[in-house]
mmCIF file of C-alpha atoms and ligand atoms in Angstrom:
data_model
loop_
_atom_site.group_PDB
_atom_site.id
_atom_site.type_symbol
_atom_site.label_atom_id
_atom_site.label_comp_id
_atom_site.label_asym_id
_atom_site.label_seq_id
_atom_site.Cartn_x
_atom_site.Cartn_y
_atom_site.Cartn_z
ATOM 1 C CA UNK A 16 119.354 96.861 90.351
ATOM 2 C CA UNK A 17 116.952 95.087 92.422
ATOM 3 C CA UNK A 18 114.167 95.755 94.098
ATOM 4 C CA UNK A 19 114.019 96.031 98.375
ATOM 5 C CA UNK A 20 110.451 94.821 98.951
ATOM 6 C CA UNK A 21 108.968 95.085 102.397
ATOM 7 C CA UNK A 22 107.379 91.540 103.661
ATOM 8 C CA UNK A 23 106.513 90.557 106.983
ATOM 9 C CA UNK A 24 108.019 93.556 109.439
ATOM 10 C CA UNK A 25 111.535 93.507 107.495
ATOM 11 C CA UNK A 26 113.140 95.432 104.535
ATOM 12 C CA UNK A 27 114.535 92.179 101.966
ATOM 13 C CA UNK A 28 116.234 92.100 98.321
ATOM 14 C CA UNK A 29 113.682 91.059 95.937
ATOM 15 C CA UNK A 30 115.775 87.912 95.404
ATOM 16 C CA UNK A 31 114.798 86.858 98.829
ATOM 17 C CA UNK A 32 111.159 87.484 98.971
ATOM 18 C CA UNK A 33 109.596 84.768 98.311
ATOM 19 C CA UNK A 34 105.722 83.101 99.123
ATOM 20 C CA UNK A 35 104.524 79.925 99.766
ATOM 21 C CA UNK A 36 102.953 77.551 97.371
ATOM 22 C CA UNK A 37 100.893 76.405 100.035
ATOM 23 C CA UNK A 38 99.892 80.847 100.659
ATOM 24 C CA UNK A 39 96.119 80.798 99.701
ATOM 25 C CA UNK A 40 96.521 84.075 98.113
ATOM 26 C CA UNK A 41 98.164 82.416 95.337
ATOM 27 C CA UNK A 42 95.949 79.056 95.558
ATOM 28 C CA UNK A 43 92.529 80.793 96.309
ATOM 29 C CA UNK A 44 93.291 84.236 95.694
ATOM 30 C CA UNK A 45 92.121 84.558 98.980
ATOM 31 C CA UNK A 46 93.944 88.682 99.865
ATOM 32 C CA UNK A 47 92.977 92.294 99.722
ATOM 33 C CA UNK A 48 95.769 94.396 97.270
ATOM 34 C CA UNK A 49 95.798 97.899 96.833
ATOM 35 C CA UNK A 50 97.488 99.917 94.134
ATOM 36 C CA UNK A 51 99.415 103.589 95.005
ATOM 37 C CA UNK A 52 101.105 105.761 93.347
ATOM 38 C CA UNK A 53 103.651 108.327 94.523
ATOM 39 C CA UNK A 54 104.419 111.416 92.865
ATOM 40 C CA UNK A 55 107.854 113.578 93.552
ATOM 41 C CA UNK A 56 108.031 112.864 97.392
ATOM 42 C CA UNK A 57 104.574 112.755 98.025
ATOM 43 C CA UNK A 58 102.320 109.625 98.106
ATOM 44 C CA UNK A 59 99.345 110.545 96.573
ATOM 45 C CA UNK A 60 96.060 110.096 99.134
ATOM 46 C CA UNK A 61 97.822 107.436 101.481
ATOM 47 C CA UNK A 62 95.216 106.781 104.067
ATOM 48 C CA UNK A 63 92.350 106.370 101.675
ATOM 49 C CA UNK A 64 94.492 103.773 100.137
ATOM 50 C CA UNK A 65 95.106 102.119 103.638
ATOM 51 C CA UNK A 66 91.396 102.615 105.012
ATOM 52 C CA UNK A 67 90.106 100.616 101.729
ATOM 53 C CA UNK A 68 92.770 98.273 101.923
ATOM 54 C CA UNK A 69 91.444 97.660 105.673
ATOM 55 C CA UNK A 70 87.782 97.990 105.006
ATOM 56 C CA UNK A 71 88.335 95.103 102.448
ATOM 57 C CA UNK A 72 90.066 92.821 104.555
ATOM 58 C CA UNK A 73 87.842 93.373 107.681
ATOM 59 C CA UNK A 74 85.050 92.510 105.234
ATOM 60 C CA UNK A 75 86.919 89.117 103.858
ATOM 61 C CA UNK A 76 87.574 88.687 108.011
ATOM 62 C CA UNK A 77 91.085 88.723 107.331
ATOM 63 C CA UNK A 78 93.096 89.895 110.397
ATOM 64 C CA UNK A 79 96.308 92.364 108.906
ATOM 65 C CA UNK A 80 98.935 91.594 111.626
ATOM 66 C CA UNK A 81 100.170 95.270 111.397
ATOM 67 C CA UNK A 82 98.178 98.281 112.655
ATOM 68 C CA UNK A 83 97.367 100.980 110.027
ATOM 69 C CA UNK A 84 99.888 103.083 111.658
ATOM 70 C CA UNK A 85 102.507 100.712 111.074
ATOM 71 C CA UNK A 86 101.213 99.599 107.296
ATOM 72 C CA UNK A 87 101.643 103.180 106.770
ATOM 73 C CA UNK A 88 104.946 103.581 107.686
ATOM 74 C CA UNK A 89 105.941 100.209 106.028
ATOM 75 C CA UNK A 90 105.182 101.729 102.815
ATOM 76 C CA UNK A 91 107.554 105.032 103.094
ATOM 77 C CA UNK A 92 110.049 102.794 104.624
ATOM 78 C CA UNK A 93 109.669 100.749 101.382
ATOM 79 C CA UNK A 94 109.965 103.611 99.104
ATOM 80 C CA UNK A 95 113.083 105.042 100.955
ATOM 81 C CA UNK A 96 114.715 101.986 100.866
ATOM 82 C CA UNK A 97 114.054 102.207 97.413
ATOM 83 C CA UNK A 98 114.855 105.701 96.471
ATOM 84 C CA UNK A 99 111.785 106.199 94.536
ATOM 85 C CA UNK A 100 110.394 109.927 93.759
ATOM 86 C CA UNK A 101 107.442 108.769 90.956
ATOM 87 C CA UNK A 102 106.712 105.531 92.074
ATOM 88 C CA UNK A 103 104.122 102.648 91.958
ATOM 89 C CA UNK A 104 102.979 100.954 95.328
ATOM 90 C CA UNK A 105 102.044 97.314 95.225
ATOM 91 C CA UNK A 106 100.050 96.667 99.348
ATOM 92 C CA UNK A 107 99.247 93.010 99.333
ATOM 93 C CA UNK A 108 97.919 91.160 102.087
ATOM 94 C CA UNK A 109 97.113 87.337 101.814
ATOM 95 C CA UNK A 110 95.467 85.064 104.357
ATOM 96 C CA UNK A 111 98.632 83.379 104.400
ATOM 97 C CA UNK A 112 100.136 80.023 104.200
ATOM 98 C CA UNK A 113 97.711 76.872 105.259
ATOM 99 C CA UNK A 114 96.875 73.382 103.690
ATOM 100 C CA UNK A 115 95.324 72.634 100.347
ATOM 101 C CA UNK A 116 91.420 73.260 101.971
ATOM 102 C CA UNK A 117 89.609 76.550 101.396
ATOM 103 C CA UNK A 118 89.650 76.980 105.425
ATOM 104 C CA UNK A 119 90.788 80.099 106.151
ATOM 105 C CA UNK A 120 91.299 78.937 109.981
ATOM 106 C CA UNK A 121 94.611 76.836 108.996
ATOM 107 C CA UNK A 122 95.948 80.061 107.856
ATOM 108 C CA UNK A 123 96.920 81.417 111.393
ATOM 109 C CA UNK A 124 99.606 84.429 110.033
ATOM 110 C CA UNK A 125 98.444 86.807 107.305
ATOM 111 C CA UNK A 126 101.096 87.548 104.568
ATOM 112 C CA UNK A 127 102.024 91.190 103.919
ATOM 113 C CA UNK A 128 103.948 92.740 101.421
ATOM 114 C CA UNK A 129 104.759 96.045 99.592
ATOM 115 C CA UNK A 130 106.598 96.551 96.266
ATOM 116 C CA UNK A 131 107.635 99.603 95.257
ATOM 117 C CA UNK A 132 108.831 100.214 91.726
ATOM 118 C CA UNK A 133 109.076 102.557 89.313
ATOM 119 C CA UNK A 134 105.818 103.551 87.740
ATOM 120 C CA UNK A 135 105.139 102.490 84.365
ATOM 121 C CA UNK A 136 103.358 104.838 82.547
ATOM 122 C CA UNK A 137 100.346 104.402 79.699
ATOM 123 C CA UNK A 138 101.653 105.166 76.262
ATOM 124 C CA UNK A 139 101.361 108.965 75.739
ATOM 125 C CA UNK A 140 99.289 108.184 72.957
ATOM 126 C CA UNK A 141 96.680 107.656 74.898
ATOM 127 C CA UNK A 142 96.317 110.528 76.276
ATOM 128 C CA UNK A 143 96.744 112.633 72.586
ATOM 129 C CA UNK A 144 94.354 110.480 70.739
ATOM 130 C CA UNK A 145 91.999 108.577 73.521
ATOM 131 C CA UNK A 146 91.005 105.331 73.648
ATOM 132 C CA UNK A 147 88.885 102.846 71.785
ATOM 133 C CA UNK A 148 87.141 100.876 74.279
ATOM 134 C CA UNK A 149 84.070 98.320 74.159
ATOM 135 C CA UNK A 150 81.210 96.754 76.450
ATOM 136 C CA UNK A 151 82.403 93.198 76.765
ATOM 137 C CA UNK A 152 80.507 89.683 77.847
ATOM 138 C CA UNK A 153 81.659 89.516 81.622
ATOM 139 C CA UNK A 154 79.746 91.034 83.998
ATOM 140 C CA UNK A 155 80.837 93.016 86.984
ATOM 141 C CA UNK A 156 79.875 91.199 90.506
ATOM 142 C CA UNK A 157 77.276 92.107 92.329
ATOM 143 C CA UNK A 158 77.634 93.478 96.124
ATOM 144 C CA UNK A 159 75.776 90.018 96.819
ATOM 145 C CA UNK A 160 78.344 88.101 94.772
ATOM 146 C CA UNK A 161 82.005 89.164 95.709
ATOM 147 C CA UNK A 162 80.899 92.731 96.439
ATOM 148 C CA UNK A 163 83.395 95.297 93.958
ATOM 149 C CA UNK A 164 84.334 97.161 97.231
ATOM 150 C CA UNK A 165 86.197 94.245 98.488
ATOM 151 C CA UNK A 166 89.375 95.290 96.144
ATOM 152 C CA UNK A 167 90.334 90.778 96.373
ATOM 153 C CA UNK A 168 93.033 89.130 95.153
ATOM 154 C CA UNK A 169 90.259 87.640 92.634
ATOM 155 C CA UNK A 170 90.497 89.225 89.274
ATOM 156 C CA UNK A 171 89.682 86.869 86.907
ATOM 157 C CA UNK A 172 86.553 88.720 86.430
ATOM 158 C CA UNK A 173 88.376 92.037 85.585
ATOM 159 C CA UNK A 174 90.765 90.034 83.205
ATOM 160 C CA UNK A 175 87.739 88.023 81.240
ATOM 161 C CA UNK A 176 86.755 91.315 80.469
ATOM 162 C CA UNK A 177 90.219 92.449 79.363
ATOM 163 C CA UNK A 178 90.722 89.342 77.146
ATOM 164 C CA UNK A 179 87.119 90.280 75.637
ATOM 165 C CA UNK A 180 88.023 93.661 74.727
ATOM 166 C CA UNK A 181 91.695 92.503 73.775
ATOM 167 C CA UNK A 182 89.734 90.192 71.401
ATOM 168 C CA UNK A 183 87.693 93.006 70.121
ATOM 169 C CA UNK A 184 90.847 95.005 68.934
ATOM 170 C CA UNK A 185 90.362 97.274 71.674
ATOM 171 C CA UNK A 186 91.802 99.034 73.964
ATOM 172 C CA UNK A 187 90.136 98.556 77.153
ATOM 173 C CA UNK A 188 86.616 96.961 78.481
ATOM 174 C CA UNK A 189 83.721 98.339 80.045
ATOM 175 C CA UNK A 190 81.650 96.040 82.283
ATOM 176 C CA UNK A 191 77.901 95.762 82.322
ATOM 177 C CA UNK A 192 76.056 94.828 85.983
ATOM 178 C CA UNK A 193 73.394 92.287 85.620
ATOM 179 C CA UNK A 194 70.772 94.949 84.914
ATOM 180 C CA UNK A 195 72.763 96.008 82.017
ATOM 181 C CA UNK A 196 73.727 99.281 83.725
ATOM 182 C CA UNK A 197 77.353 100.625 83.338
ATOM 183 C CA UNK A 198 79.464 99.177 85.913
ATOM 184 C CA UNK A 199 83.334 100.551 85.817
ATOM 185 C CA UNK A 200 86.110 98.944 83.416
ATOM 186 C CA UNK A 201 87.949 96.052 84.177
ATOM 187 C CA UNK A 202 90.720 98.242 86.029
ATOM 188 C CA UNK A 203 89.437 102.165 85.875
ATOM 189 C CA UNK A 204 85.987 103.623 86.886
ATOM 190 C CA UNK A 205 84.165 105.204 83.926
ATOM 191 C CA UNK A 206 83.080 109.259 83.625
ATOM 192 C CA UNK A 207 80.681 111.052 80.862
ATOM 193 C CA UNK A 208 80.460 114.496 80.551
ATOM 194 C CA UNK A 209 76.912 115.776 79.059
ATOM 195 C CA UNK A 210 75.531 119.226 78.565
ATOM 196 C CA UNK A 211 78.390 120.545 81.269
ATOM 197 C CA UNK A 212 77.232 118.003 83.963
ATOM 198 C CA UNK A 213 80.085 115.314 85.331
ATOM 199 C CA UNK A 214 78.251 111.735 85.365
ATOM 200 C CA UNK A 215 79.302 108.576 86.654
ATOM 201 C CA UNK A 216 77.961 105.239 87.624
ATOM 202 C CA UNK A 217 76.544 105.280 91.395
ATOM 203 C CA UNK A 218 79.057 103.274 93.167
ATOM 204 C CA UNK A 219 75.599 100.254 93.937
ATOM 205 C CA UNK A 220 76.231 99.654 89.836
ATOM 206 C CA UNK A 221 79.222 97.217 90.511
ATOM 207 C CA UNK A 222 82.214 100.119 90.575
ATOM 208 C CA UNK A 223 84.716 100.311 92.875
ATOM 209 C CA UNK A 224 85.033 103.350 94.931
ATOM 210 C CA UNK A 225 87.843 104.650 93.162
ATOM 211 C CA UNK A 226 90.357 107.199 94.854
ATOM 212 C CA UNK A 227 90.844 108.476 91.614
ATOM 213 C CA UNK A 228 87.288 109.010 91.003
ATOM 214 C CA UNK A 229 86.638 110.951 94.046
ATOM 215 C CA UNK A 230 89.716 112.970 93.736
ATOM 216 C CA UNK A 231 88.015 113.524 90.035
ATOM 217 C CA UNK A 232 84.331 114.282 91.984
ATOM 218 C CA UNK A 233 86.523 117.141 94.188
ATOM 219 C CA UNK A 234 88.025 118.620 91.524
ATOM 220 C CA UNK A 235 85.008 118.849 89.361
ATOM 221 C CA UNK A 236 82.257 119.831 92.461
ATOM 222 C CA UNK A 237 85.349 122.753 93.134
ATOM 223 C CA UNK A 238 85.407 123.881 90.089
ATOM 224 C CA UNK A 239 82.016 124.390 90.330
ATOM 225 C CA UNK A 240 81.030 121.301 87.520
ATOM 226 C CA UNK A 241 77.520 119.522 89.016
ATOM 227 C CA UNK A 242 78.449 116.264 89.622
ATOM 228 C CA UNK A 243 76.135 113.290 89.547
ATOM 229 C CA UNK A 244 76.548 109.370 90.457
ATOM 230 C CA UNK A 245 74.135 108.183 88.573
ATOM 231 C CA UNK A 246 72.427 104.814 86.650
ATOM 232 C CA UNK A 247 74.175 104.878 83.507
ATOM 233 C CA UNK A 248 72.872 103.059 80.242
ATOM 234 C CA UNK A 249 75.050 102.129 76.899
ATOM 235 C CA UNK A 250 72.580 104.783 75.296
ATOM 236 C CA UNK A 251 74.035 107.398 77.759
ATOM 237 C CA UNK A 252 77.850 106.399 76.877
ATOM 238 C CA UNK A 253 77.224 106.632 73.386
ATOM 239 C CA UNK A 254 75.606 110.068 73.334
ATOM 240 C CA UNK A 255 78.073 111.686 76.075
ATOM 241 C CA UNK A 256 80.208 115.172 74.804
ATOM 242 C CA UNK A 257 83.287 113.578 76.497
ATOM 243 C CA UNK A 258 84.149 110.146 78.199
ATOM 244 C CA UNK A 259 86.994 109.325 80.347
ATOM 245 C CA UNK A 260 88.258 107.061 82.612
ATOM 246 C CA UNK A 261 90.284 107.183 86.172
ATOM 247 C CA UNK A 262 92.394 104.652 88.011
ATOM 248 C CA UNK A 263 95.767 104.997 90.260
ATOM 249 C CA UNK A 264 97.651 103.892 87.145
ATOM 250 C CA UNK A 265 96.028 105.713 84.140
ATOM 251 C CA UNK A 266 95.218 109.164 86.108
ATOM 252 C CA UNK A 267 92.827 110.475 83.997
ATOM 253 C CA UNK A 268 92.049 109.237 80.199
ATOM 254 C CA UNK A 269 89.995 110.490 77.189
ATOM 255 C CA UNK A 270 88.139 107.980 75.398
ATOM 256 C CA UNK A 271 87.131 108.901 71.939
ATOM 257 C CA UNK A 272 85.232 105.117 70.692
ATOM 258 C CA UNK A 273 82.389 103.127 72.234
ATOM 259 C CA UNK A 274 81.265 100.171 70.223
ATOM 260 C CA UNK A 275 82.015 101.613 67.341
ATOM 261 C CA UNK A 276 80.242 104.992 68.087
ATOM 262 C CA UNK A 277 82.613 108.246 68.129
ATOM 263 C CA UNK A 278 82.416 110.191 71.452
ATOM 264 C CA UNK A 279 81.369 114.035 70.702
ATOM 265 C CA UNK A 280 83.953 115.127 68.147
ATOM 266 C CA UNK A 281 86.120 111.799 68.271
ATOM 267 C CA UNK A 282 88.866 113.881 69.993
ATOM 268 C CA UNK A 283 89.602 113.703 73.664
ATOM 269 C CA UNK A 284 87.606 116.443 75.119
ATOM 270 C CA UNK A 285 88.169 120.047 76.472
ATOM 271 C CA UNK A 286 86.732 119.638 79.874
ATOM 272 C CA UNK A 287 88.483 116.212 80.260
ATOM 273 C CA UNK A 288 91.888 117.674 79.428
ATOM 274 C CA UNK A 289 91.314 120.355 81.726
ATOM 275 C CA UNK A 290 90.297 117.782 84.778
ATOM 276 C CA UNK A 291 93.549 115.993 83.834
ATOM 277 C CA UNK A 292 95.849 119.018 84.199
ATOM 278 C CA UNK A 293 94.120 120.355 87.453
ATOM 279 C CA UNK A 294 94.629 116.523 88.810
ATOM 280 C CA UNK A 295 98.124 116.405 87.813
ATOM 281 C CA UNK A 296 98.003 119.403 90.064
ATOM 282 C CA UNK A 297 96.586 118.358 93.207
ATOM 283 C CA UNK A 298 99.204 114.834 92.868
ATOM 284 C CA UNK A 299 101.921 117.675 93.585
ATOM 285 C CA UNK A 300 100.108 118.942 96.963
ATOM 286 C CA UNK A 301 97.875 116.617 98.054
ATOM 287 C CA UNK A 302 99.880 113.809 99.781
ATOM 288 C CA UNK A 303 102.326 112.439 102.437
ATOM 289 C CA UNK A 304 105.846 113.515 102.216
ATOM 290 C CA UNK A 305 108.492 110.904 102.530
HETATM 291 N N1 LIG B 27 87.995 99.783 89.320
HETATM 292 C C1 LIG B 27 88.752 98.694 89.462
HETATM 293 C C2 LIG B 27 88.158 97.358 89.207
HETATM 294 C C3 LIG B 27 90.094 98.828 89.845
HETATM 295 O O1 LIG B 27 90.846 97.745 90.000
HETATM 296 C C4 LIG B 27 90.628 100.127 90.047
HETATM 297 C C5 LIG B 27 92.063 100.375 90.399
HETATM 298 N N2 LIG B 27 92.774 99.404 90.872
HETATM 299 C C6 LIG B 27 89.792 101.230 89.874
HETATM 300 C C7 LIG B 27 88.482 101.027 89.513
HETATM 301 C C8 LIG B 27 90.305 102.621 90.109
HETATM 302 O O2 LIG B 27 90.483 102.838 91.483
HETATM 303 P P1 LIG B 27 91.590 103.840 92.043
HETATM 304 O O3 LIG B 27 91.285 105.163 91.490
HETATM 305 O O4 LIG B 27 91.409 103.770 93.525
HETATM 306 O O5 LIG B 27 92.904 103.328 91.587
#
């Protein structure tokens, strides 16, 4: 069955929706994306999703032709056309089609478009055993490069790092900032739990201001955890009683390996599980109904 993707205002088979060669998402990666997920009926912290999306393209000065109120609708309309219950939520917005030059002003009409699909889900494995993971070569930008709170069409950064780690035999890739500090991984923010406290890196490391991670900081501060966003080193990662990371996609996942170096017991750990299950919780309340 195919898809019914929302692009431009109107509801269209998949068949039909179709970009330009000439759209300089595609030949500059030049667009702001965002990445949802929906769980039963309920899309899972839908304005946060839409304020960042905004927030990144007001910051790339990249007019969205559609009011938030409207972008908001467009993806339940999407969904419902799609009769999707668990569902991933693909927002792009490109600066649209222009000429061959970088010039954004030949671009006068923004492209927007939402897939909605079925969400494809990390192997449970995962999630039993945790993950093997490694530092890799490729830096995270710096807010004074392409600032990692722009969430850009430009991810060849994040998927250097992937390759490295794919290289490595590993699983997935944790980014370094220029300092050496923990940044994020190429697609997840990072957590360590030490001595009972919740740590991750400060968001001025190079990580995106993930919705999963502050869902994660809620959960934890509730529960009555101390929380801290903090300057993390390798050292720190090694030496943590639990690591995990958080993303849209993954949720929440245990990782056991750094470099080499078990994490606590080399099992996924008791206060991570816990944060999953109480997550998994809130994605069944916390949300807008469609
Ligand atoms: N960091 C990066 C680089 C990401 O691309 C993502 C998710 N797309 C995240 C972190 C996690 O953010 P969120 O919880 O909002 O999905």
């Amino acid at each position: 069955m195919s898809l019914k993707i929302y692009m431009n205002g109107k509801i269209i088979d998949e068949k039909q929706a179709k970009i330009s060669i000439f759209d300089h998402g595609l030949l500059y990666g030049d667009g702001v994306f965002e990445g949802i997920r929906s769980y039963g009926e309920l899309v899972f912290r839908l304005k946060e999703h839409i304020d960042r999306l905004y927030e990144s393209a007001h910051t790339i000065m990249l007019k969205i032709p559609v009011s938030k109120q409207q972008m908001t609708a467009a993806v339940i309309a999407t969904l419902r056309a799609n009769k999707l219950k668990d569902a991933y939520i693909r927002l792009v917005v490109t600066r649209g089609e222009g000429d061959l030059g970088l010039d954004p002003r030949k671009c006068p009409k923004a492209t927007v478009f939402i897939i909605a699909d079925k969400i494809a889900l990390y192997p449970d494995r995962f999630y039993k055993q945790g993950l093997k993971i490694v530092t890799v070569p490729t830096q995270r930008s710096s807010a004074e490069t392409l600032n990692p709170q722009v969430k850009s069409l430009n991810y060849l950064n994040n998927i250097l790092a992937k390759l490295e780690a794919i290289n490595a035999g590993a699983e997935e890739a944790i980014m370094l900032n220029a300092q050496g500090h923990v940044a994020e991984c190429s697609g997840d923010n990072i957590f360590i739990i030490k001595k009972g406290v919740l740590l991750t890196p400060h968001i001025s490391m190079g990580a995106l201001k993930g919705i999963t991670r502050q869902a994660v900081l809620d959960i934890a501060s509730k529960s009555g955890m101390s929380v801290k966003e903090d300057v993390l080193t390798r050292h720190d990662l090694f030496n943590a009683d639990e690591c995990f990371l958080s993303g849209t996609a993954a949720e929440i996942v245990p990782v056991v390996k750094i470099d080499g170096r078990v994490i606590g017991n080399g099992l996924p750990g008791a206060t991570t599980l816990k944060l999953l299950l109480n997550f998994r919780k809130l994605t069944k309340i916390d949300g807008v109904r469609y």
